[in-house]
Tab-separated table of C-alpha atoms in Angstrom:
chain	number	residue	atom	x	y	z
A	181	MET	CA	88.151	132.639	65.887
A	182	LYS	CA	90.166	132.865	62.629
A	183	LYS	CA	92.091	135.836	64.010
A	184	THR	CA	92.967	133.855	67.150
A	185	VAL	CA	94.186	130.913	65.062
A	186	ARG	CA	96.306	133.221	62.867
A	187	THR	CA	97.786	134.867	65.951
A	188	GLY	CA	98.576	131.460	67.441
A	189	ILE	CA	100.261	130.307	64.236
A	190	LEU	CA	102.275	133.546	64.049
A	191	ILE	CA	103.448	133.137	67.654
A	192	LEU	CA	104.439	129.526	66.947
A	193	ILE	CA	106.381	130.548	63.833
A	194	ILE	CA	108.225	133.289	65.746
A	195	PHE	CA	109.033	130.824	68.538
A	196	MET	CA	110.355	128.208	66.100
A	197	ILE	CA	112.497	130.780	64.269
A	198	SER	CA	113.961	132.094	67.528
A	199	LEU	CA	114.637	128.544	68.676
A	200	LEU	CA	116.343	127.734	65.368
A	201	ILE	CA	118.526	130.843	65.642
A	202	SER	CA	119.546	130.236	69.268
A	203	SER	CA	119.954	126.451	69.147
A	204	VAL	CA	121.256	125.750	65.634
A	205	ILE	CA	122.544	128.915	63.980
A	206	ALA	CA	124.195	130.691	66.953
A	207	PRO	CA	126.476	127.705	67.802
A	208	LEU	CA	127.835	127.893	64.230
A	209	PHE	CA	129.677	131.115	65.101
A	210	HIS	CA	132.643	129.794	67.035
A	211	LYS	CA	134.663	131.895	69.410
A	212	GLY	CA	138.441	132.187	69.183
A	213	ILE	CA	141.054	132.180	71.930
A	214	ASN	CA	141.596	135.583	73.498
A	215	ASN	CA	145.023	136.927	74.433
A	216	GLU	CA	144.236	136.760	78.139
A	217	TYR	CA	143.907	132.971	78.043
A	218	LYS	CA	147.006	132.644	75.873
A	219	GLU	CA	149.038	134.584	78.425
A	220	GLU	CA	147.559	132.588	81.294
A	221	PHE	CA	148.408	129.321	79.562
A	222	LYS	CA	151.997	130.375	78.854
A	223	LYS	CA	152.545	131.352	82.490
A	224	THR	CA	151.336	127.961	83.735
A	225	GLY	CA	154.044	125.323	83.926
A	226	TYR	CA	152.899	121.835	82.975
A	227	LEU	CA	156.256	120.122	83.497
A	228	SER	CA	158.460	119.771	86.572
A	229	ASN	CA	161.847	118.373	87.559
A	230	LEU	CA	160.549	117.412	91.002
A	231	THR	CA	158.075	114.752	92.120
A	232	CYS	CA	154.876	116.239	93.558
A	233	SER	CA	152.825	114.933	96.488
A	234	GLU	CA	149.952	113.808	94.237
A	235	ARG	CA	150.123	110.275	92.839
A	236	VAL	CA	148.063	108.778	89.992
A	237	LEU	CA	146.384	105.561	88.869
A	238	ASN	CA	145.015	104.707	85.421
A	239	ILE	CA	141.619	102.972	85.618
A	240	GLU	CA	140.879	101.189	82.353
A	241	ASN	CA	138.444	98.468	83.364
A	242	ASN	CA	134.730	99.161	83.977
A	243	GLU	CA	134.555	96.827	86.972
A	244	ASP	CA	137.607	98.513	88.495
A	245	ALA	CA	136.019	101.896	87.788
A	246	LEU	CA	133.043	100.998	89.992
A	247	LEU	CA	135.259	99.452	92.669
A	248	TRP	CA	137.532	102.493	93.021
A	249	ARG	CA	134.522	104.805	93.247
A	250	LEU	CA	133.052	102.676	96.038
A	251	ARG	CA	136.404	102.627	97.854
A	252	MET	CA	136.697	106.407	97.635
A	253	ILE	CA	133.171	106.994	98.918
A	254	ALA	CA	133.663	104.484	101.749
A	255	SER	CA	136.787	106.356	102.881
A	256	ALA	CA	135.069	109.764	103.068
A	257	LYS	CA	134.925	111.462	106.464
A	258	GLU	CA	133.850	115.021	105.679
A	259	SER	CA	132.770	115.716	102.098
A	260	ILE	CA	132.058	114.181	98.685
A	261	VAL	CA	131.434	115.908	95.365
A	262	LEU	CA	130.122	113.951	92.379
A	263	ALA	CA	129.800	115.560	88.946
A	264	THR	CA	128.472	113.581	85.991
A	265	PHE	CA	126.955	114.208	82.585
A	266	ASP	CA	124.572	111.243	82.837
A	267	PHE	CA	123.195	109.496	85.918
A	268	ARG	CA	120.960	106.416	85.775
A	269	THR	CA	119.365	104.428	88.603
A	270	ASP	CA	120.335	101.119	87.009
A	271	GLU	CA	122.454	98.562	88.889
A	272	SER	CA	125.722	100.509	89.070
A	273	GLY	CA	123.947	103.860	89.525
A	274	THR	CA	122.031	102.362	92.445
A	275	ASP	CA	125.300	101.030	93.894
A	276	ILE	CA	126.767	104.547	93.785
A	277	MET	CA	123.614	105.986	95.399
A	278	ALA	CA	123.756	103.330	98.133
A	279	ALA	CA	127.387	104.192	98.882
A	280	LEU	CA	126.671	107.935	98.909
A	281	MET	CA	123.651	107.350	101.138
A	282	ASP	CA	125.814	105.483	103.647
A	283	ALA	CA	128.323	108.344	103.605
A	284	ALA	CA	125.506	110.839	104.212
A	285	ASP	CA	124.249	108.686	107.105
A	286	ARG	CA	127.767	108.942	108.593
A	287	GLY	CA	127.505	112.739	108.507
A	288	VAL	CA	129.462	113.312	105.274
A	289	ASP	CA	128.345	116.358	103.259
A	290	VAL	CA	127.415	115.116	99.756
A	291	LYS	CA	127.044	117.460	96.784
A	292	ILE	CA	126.046	116.151	93.342
A	293	ILE	CA	125.799	118.071	90.067
A	294	ILE	CA	124.285	116.395	86.994
A	295	ASP	CA	123.736	117.741	83.511
A	296	GLY	CA	120.043	118.479	82.984
A	297	ILE	CA	119.485	117.065	79.501
A	298	TYR	CA	118.380	113.567	80.624
A	299	GLN	CA	116.686	114.625	83.872
A	300	PRO	CA	113.098	114.628	82.529
A	301	VAL	CA	113.518	111.189	80.967
A	302	PHE	CA	115.366	109.198	83.620
A	303	LEU	CA	115.263	110.991	86.975
A	304	ARG	CA	112.338	113.417	87.332
A	305	LYS	CA	109.873	110.739	88.473
A	306	ASP	CA	112.302	108.117	89.789
A	307	LYS	CA	111.181	107.351	93.369
A	308	SER	CA	114.556	105.972	94.418
A	309	PHE	CA	116.458	109.002	93.136
A	310	LEU	CA	113.999	111.527	94.561
A	311	SER	CA	114.107	109.815	97.964
A	312	PHE	CA	117.895	109.892	97.816
A	313	CYS	CA	117.806	113.643	97.039
A	314	ASN	CA	115.712	114.306	100.144
A	315	HIS	CA	118.391	113.133	102.591
A	316	ASN	CA	119.450	115.979	104.902
A	317	ASN	CA	123.154	115.619	104.048
A	318	ILE	CA	122.687	115.315	100.273
A	319	GLU	CA	122.205	118.218	97.863
A	320	VAL	CA	121.648	117.565	94.158
A	321	ARG	CA	121.722	120.237	91.462
A	322	PHE	CA	121.142	120.087	87.708
A	323	TYR	CA	123.149	122.052	85.155
A	324	ASN	CA	121.069	123.809	82.489
A	325	SER	CA	117.834	121.826	82.708
A	326	VAL	CA	115.818	121.430	79.515
A	327	SER	CA	113.483	124.208	80.690
A	328	HIS	CA	116.250	126.577	79.543
A	329	ILE	CA	115.314	125.741	75.974
A	330	TYR	CA	117.268	128.548	74.296
A	331	SER	CA	120.555	127.271	75.740
A	332	ILE	CA	119.775	123.598	75.296
A	333	ASN	CA	122.913	122.856	73.255
A	334	TYR	CA	125.326	123.892	76.012
A	335	ARG	CA	125.887	120.871	78.229
A	336	MET	CA	128.002	119.956	81.258
A	337	HIS	CA	130.156	117.047	80.091
A	338	ASP	CA	132.307	116.774	83.260
A	339	LYS	CA	132.835	113.531	85.183
A	340	TYR	CA	134.672	113.539	88.515
A	341	ILE	CA	134.512	112.713	92.231
A	342	LEU	CA	136.197	114.714	95.005
A	343	VAL	CA	136.601	113.091	98.440
A	344	ASP	CA	137.567	115.086	101.544
A	345	ASP	CA	140.798	117.022	100.922
A	346	ARG	CA	142.751	113.922	99.951
A	347	MET	CA	141.761	112.435	96.588
A	348	TYR	CA	139.721	112.716	93.425
A	349	LEU	CA	138.909	110.736	90.297
A	350	LEU	CA	138.414	112.344	86.881
A	351	GLY	CA	137.793	110.884	83.443
A	352	GLY	CA	135.209	110.107	80.795
A	353	ARG	CA	132.820	107.696	82.514
A	354	ASN	CA	129.193	108.521	83.232
A	355	THR	CA	127.364	107.047	86.225
A	356	SER	CA	125.524	104.102	84.672
A	357	ASP	CA	125.864	100.448	83.665
A	358	THR	CA	127.205	101.493	80.276
A	359	PHE	CA	130.433	102.629	81.949
A	360	LEU	CA	130.594	100.988	85.385
A	361	GLY	CA	130.491	97.405	86.633
A	362	ASP	CA	130.046	94.271	84.554
A	363	VAL	CA	131.015	94.624	80.908
A	364	SER	CA	128.247	93.699	78.496
A	365	ASN	CA	127.833	94.047	74.759
A	366	LYS	CA	126.293	97.484	75.315
A	367	SER	CA	129.100	98.732	77.567
A	368	ASN	CA	131.610	101.354	76.507
A	369	ILE	CA	135.279	101.321	77.470
A	370	ASP	CA	136.673	104.516	78.971
A	371	ARG	CA	139.493	105.818	81.158
A	372	ASP	CA	139.604	107.470	84.590
A	373	ILE	CA	142.544	108.864	86.542
A	374	LEU	CA	142.604	108.525	90.327
A	375	VAL	CA	144.698	111.223	92.034
A	376	TYR	CA	145.779	110.655	95.655
A	377	ASN	CA	147.677	113.198	97.723
A	378	THR	CA	150.353	111.876	100.099
A	379	GLY	CA	151.345	115.292	101.446
A	380	GLU	CA	149.869	117.709	103.961
A	381	GLY	CA	146.888	119.828	103.008
A	382	LYS	CA	145.340	119.776	99.543
A	383	GLY	CA	147.267	118.883	96.389
A	384	ASP	CA	147.657	121.578	93.723
A	385	SER	CA	145.425	119.910	91.147
A	386	PHE	CA	142.847	119.047	93.833
A	387	GLN	CA	142.577	122.743	94.644
A	388	GLN	CA	142.153	123.575	90.944
A	389	LEU	CA	139.321	121.050	90.585
A	390	GLU	CA	137.653	122.157	93.824
A	391	GLU	CA	137.721	125.795	92.693
A	392	TYR	CA	136.265	124.756	89.329
A	393	PHE	CA	133.480	122.807	91.051
A	394	TYR	CA	132.320	125.749	93.156
A	395	SER	CA	132.388	127.949	90.064
A	396	ILE	CA	130.001	125.682	88.151
A	397	TRP	CA	127.951	124.832	91.268
A	398	ASN	CA	126.997	128.513	91.531
A	399	GLU	CA	126.254	129.124	87.840
A	400	LYS	CA	122.927	130.898	87.156
A	401	LYS	CA	121.396	127.962	85.277
A	402	VAL	CA	122.175	125.375	87.949
A	403	ASN	CA	119.032	124.395	89.879
A	404	THR	CA	118.549	122.396	93.094
A	405	VAL	CA	116.240	119.368	93.143
A	406	LYS	CA	113.236	120.286	95.310
A	407	LYS	CA	110.563	117.634	95.125
A	408	LYS	CA	109.128	116.060	98.247
A	409	VAL	CA	108.435	112.344	98.402
A	410	ASN	CA	105.704	110.487	100.285
A	411	LYS	CA	107.061	109.381	103.687
A	412	ASP	CA	106.295	105.691	103.096
A	413	ILE	CA	108.017	105.767	99.690
A	414	TYR	CA	110.991	107.608	101.197
A	415	ASN	CA	111.417	105.073	104.010
A	416	ARG	CA	111.064	102.144	101.617
A	417	GLU	CA	113.613	103.451	99.091
A	418	ILE	CA	116.121	104.561	101.734
A	419	SER	CA	115.869	101.165	103.405
A	420	ARG	CA	116.481	99.457	100.063
A	421	LEU	CA	119.629	101.524	99.487
A	422	GLN	CA	120.862	100.802	103.002
A	423	VAL	CA	120.393	97.054	102.509
A	424	ARG	CA	122.206	97.248	99.169
A	425	TYR	CA	125.183	98.982	100.763
A	426	ILE	CA	125.505	96.240	103.381
A	427	GLU	CA	125.846	93.807	100.467
A	428	LEU	CA	128.410	96.033	98.712
A	429	ARG	CA	130.472	96.462	101.879
A	430	SER	CA	130.753	92.708	102.209
A	431	GLU	CA	131.238	91.948	98.504
A	432	PHE	CA	134.083	94.454	98.014
A	433	ASP	CA	135.503	94.497	101.569
A	434	LEU	CA	135.196	98.279	101.545
A	435	ASP	CA	135.972	98.869	105.222
A	436	SER	CA	139.505	97.455	105.187
A	437	PHE	CA	141.042	98.954	102.013
A	438	ASN	CA	143.865	101.436	102.640
A	439	ALA	CA	146.450	100.770	99.885
A	440	TRP	CA	146.082	104.158	98.199
A	441	GLU	CA	149.743	105.042	97.944
A	442	GLU	CA	150.868	101.540	96.973
A	443	SER	CA	148.297	101.404	94.145
A	444	THR	CA	149.375	104.656	92.490
A	445	TYR	CA	152.245	105.968	90.344
A	446	PRO	CA	154.401	108.994	91.162
A	447	ALA	CA	153.851	112.194	89.170
A	448	LYS	CA	155.993	115.262	88.718
A	449	LYS	CA	153.104	117.637	88.081
A	450	ILE	CA	149.333	117.487	87.580
A	451	SER	CA	147.334	120.392	86.134
A	452	LEU	CA	143.672	120.884	85.267
A	453	LEU	CA	142.405	122.235	81.941
A	454	ASN	CA	138.804	123.403	81.591
A	455	ASN	CA	136.556	124.841	78.900
A	456	GLY	CA	134.712	127.334	81.119
A	457	THR	CA	131.482	126.835	83.083
A	458	ASN	CA	128.996	129.150	81.336
A	459	THR	CA	125.959	127.920	79.386
A	460	GLY	CA	127.008	129.517	76.133
A	461	ARG	CA	129.568	129.413	73.367
A	462	LYS	CA	133.064	128.552	74.605
A	463	GLN	CA	136.551	129.574	73.632
A	464	PRO	CA	138.400	126.512	72.221
A	465	ARG	CA	140.635	126.369	75.300
A	466	LEU	CA	141.295	122.643	75.226
A	467	LEU	CA	142.075	122.560	71.501
A	468	TYR	CA	144.521	125.433	72.023
A	469	ALA	CA	146.092	123.739	75.061
A	470	ILE	CA	146.603	120.455	73.213
A	471	SER	CA	148.242	122.197	70.268
A	472	GLU	CA	150.562	124.152	72.603
A	473	LEU	CA	151.514	121.094	74.653
A	474	ALA	CA	152.285	119.194	71.430
A	475	GLU	CA	154.217	122.068	69.821
A	476	ASN	CA	157.697	120.560	70.218
A	477	ALA	CA	156.700	116.904	70.551
A	478	ASP	CA	158.134	114.028	68.553
A	479	GLU	CA	154.962	111.945	68.892
A	480	VAL	CA	151.303	112.711	69.628
A	481	ILE	CA	148.689	109.981	70.108
A	482	ILE	CA	145.029	110.999	70.335
A	483	GLN	CA	142.372	108.570	71.572
A	484	THR	CA	138.862	109.815	70.857
A	485	PRO	CA	135.586	107.973	70.100
A	486	TYR	CA	135.209	109.955	66.869
A	487	ILE	CA	136.563	112.976	65.002
A	488	ILE	CA	134.301	115.861	63.946
A	489	CYS	CA	136.297	118.908	62.857
A	490	ASN	CA	135.851	122.411	61.536
A	491	LYS	CA	138.499	124.405	59.677
A	492	GLU	CA	140.361	125.448	62.828
A	493	MET	CA	140.513	121.871	64.129
A	494	TYR	CA	141.781	120.545	60.797
A	495	SER	CA	144.447	123.264	60.867
A	496	THR	CA	145.472	122.137	64.344
A	497	ILE	CA	146.001	118.581	63.085
A	498	VAL	CA	148.040	119.875	60.150
A	499	SER	CA	150.184	122.004	62.466
A	500	MET	CA	150.851	119.081	64.822
A	501	SER	CA	151.576	116.710	61.919
A	502	GLU	CA	154.179	119.076	60.458
A	503	ASN	CA	156.304	118.758	63.595
A	504	SER	CA	155.302	115.404	65.105
A	505	LYS	CA	154.208	111.882	64.309
A	506	VAL	CA	150.454	112.157	64.936
A	507	SER	CA	148.052	109.231	65.190
A	508	PHE	CA	144.363	108.990	66.069
A	509	TYR	CA	142.686	105.958	67.647
A	510	ILE	CA	138.945	105.938	66.964
A	511	ASN	CA	136.160	103.369	66.761
A	512	ALA	CA	135.775	101.502	63.505
A	513	VAL	CA	132.403	102.522	62.048
A	514	GLU	CA	131.270	98.902	62.305
A	515	LYS	CA	131.710	99.063	66.093
A	516	GLY	CA	131.191	102.696	67.156
A	517	SER	CA	128.286	103.389	69.499
A	518	ASN	CA	127.673	106.931	68.173
A	519	PRO	CA	126.132	106.697	64.677
A	520	PHE	CA	126.541	110.454	64.093
A	521	GLY	CA	130.261	110.396	64.840
A	522	CYS	CA	130.739	107.334	62.643
A	523	THR	CA	128.784	108.921	59.801
A	524	ASP	CA	130.771	112.154	59.927
A	525	TYR	CA	133.987	110.121	59.712
A	526	LEU	CA	132.671	108.416	56.587
A	527	ASN	CA	131.887	111.845	55.131
A	528	ASN	CA	135.255	113.401	56.012
A	529	LYS	CA	137.763	110.549	56.159
A	530	GLU	CA	139.818	111.843	53.211
A	531	LYS	CA	139.917	115.348	54.676
A	532	ILE	CA	141.188	113.988	58.014
A	533	LEU	CA	143.899	111.926	56.328
A	534	SER	CA	144.958	114.904	54.217
A	535	CYS	CA	145.976	116.653	57.460
A	536	GLY	CA	148.931	114.265	57.751
A	537	ALA	CA	147.848	112.056	60.659
A	538	THR	CA	147.603	108.263	60.716
A	539	VAL	CA	144.227	106.874	61.838
A	540	TYR	CA	143.731	103.547	63.602
A	541	GLU	CA	140.161	102.297	63.214
A	542	VAL	CA	139.763	100.079	66.284
A	543	MET	CA	137.546	96.993	66.216
A	544	ASN	CA	137.304	96.378	69.955
A	545	GLU	CA	134.877	94.024	71.685
A	546	ASN	CA	133.224	97.066	73.263
A	547	ALA	CA	133.030	100.534	71.777
A	548	LEU	CA	135.714	102.967	72.939
A	549	HIS	CA	134.601	106.114	74.752
A	550	THR	CA	138.154	107.060	75.787
A	551	LYS	CA	139.519	110.591	75.542
A	552	THR	CA	143.299	110.768	75.952
A	553	ILE	CA	146.267	112.537	74.375
A	554	ILE	CA	149.738	111.026	74.835
A	555	ILE	CA	152.657	113.383	74.157
A	556	ASP	CA	156.110	111.790	73.949
A	557	ASP	CA	156.985	109.519	76.883
A	558	ASN	CA	155.991	111.717	79.813
A	559	ILE	CA	152.771	113.711	79.210
A	560	SER	CA	149.295	112.180	79.461
A	561	VAL	CA	146.202	114.349	78.969
A	562	VAL	CA	143.074	112.508	80.159
A	563	GLY	CA	139.461	113.501	80.743
A	564	SER	CA	136.148	114.182	79.012
A	565	TYR	CA	137.156	116.074	75.837
A	566	ASN	CA	136.222	114.444	72.527
A	567	PHE	CA	138.002	115.654	69.377
A	568	ASP	CA	134.807	117.182	68.004
A	569	MET	CA	133.189	120.599	67.665
A	570	ARG	CA	130.743	120.050	70.530
A	571	SER	CA	133.512	119.426	73.057
A	572	THR	CA	135.603	122.236	71.599
A	573	TYR	CA	133.027	125.047	71.412
A	574	LEU	CA	129.819	124.149	73.283
A	575	ASP	CA	130.196	121.910	76.339
A	576	THR	CA	132.030	122.164	79.623
A	577	GLU	CA	135.011	119.791	79.520
A	578	LEU	CA	137.852	118.817	81.861
A	579	MET	CA	141.252	117.312	81.089
A	580	LEU	CA	144.164	116.548	83.406
A	581	VAL	CA	147.691	117.211	82.152
A	582	ILE	CA	149.921	114.719	83.957
A	583	ASP	CA	153.715	114.691	83.827
A	584	SER	CA	154.456	111.074	84.749
A	585	LYS	CA	156.518	108.588	82.739
A	586	GLU	CA	155.043	105.706	84.712
A	587	LEU	CA	151.453	106.659	83.860
A	588	ASN	CA	152.391	107.429	80.255
A	589	LYS	CA	153.903	103.960	79.908
A	590	ALA	CA	150.847	102.261	81.428
A	591	ILE	CA	148.482	104.048	79.030
A	592	ARG	CA	150.735	103.312	76.055
A	593	LEU	CA	150.485	99.578	76.824
A	594	GLU	CA	146.678	99.830	76.667
A	595	ILE	CA	146.864	101.737	73.384
A	596	GLU	CA	149.150	99.071	71.899
A	597	ASN	CA	146.430	96.496	72.625
A	598	TYR	CA	143.939	98.592	70.668
A	599	LYS	CA	146.434	99.046	67.855
A	600	GLU	CA	146.615	95.272	67.381
A	601	LYS	CA	142.821	95.202	66.896
A	602	SER	CA	142.681	97.951	64.297
A	603	ILE	CA	143.074	98.886	60.661
A	604	GLU	CA	145.968	101.287	60.201
A	605	VAL	CA	145.093	104.021	57.689
A	606	LEU	CA	148.089	106.090	56.563
A	607	PRO	CA	147.761	109.704	55.333
A	608	ASP	CA	148.100	108.481	51.746
A	609	GLY	CA	145.093	106.190	52.252
A	610	ILE	CA	146.988	102.870	52.402
A	611	GLU	CA	145.221	100.525	54.806
A	612	THR	CA	146.754	97.625	56.765
A	613	LYS	CA	144.851	95.182	58.936
A	614	MET	CA	146.705	94.595	62.200
A	615	PRO	CA	147.182	91.016	63.529
A	616	LEU	CA	144.172	90.915	65.900
A	617	TYR	CA	141.765	92.871	63.725
A	618	ASN	CA	138.463	91.001	63.544
A	619	THR	CA	136.609	91.776	60.318
A	620	ASN	CA	133.011	92.706	61.017
A	621	GLU	CA	131.013	93.624	57.933
A	622	LEU	CA	128.321	96.280	58.201
A	623	ASN	CA	124.855	94.733	58.113
A	624	TRP	CA	122.275	96.211	55.773
A	625	ASN	CA	120.537	98.060	58.633
A	626	LYS	CA	123.690	100.037	59.455
A	627	LYS	CA	124.517	100.581	55.790
A	628	MET	CA	121.079	102.069	55.228
A	629	MET	CA	121.279	104.175	58.391
A	630	TYR	CA	124.716	105.585	57.489
A	631	ALA	CA	123.579	106.305	53.917
A	632	ILE	CA	120.660	108.380	55.218
A	633	LEU	CA	122.642	110.090	57.987
A	634	LYS	CA	125.465	111.058	55.600
A	635	ILE	CA	123.003	113.524	54.065
A	636	LEU	CA	120.931	114.497	57.110
A	637	ILE	CA	123.728	115.415	59.516
A	638	ARG	CA	125.598	117.870	57.307
A	639	PRO	CA	123.752	121.027	58.511
A	640	PHE	CA	123.969	119.894	62.151
A	641	ARG	CA	127.454	118.367	62.454
A	642	HIS	CA	128.596	121.224	64.732
A	643	LEU	CA	126.043	119.980	67.295
A	644	LEU	CA	126.844	116.248	67.209
């Protein structure tokens, strides 16, 4: 008996050590950019003198974000792809399921890929979701489910929708009430870009995203949902979704909308950046791309929920600041929805400022989840990439590089609104409250939490 217990304890210790090495220590050893990617990047042109057939729309508002998704799904005739980091069957998630169900009933082929980290908590036993997955025209797969415990830190952070061969939407919003529909105190503000092709065939960036999707769809650690549902439960849940879509069709007048071209801005060129699809350590492709795109810029504006840097990332900020006016827009720690990101900023604020960039700490009504880089007056880089080590070295990420002065101007107007609600912190540490900044003192609960986290997160900040 004692020997069995000792053997069990030894096995547990070995398992815990191996898990620590694979999940915490291994991600510390960051990859660099290889010459092959550098050459590929240099050969790709991100600017153009001509207007392309793909047009763009900036979607800033959460209610609009839901509406445009419903319009896209309602217009589908052949195929829909939905990729999302997080999917919930709350009100807006159910609305999306109802719309996708209607499309599937019309004969549209629906493919959905969801990151597997939240699956056991929110979806594994959800009767509505499982019934939805059992529709003949719907296939749902999960990226790197938690059963792959040794690769648990490598997540799919992509968020996009592809519809037929005509349009797609890509940005930073997950599929839940936090990002779609009515804005509440718990909602986050984000940004999506709708891309609509007015020409024949598929647009260039559409083809890039479609190719990327099939690459990740066929990754080894992507698994299909295969769980049967009781027939009575299936019929009940499907009927409920069908009734909900009848309400949505009437509420949003989904059948009559056709103003795609009139609602969008012209673009000269649109290109897709990605971080790779494998469940393992990544090359810092997006960090490299941003630094290269900003190389000769006069101004660089970076919107990110938080900043968590290693030595290479700090060096990138220094390099950009030597040649350009660089400014970051992040959540004020009093308002940020990610306590780890806020805490790391408190720990490393002086180091960030020493890189030469100005930081705007935004006190918005709702926390900002936006990921955007504005370069001069023509380039907008929008998608899912946070300026942190997780997005740079661990997760899959997507960003669109868009050469469009009209889009750039529209996004700049939104950023100016956030600027007015912020504290401007110059590289020398001088702070100025902007006109619409609303002082919100940290309560003792948050003060205590940040004080504890400032110590606890230090060994794990590369995973935050």
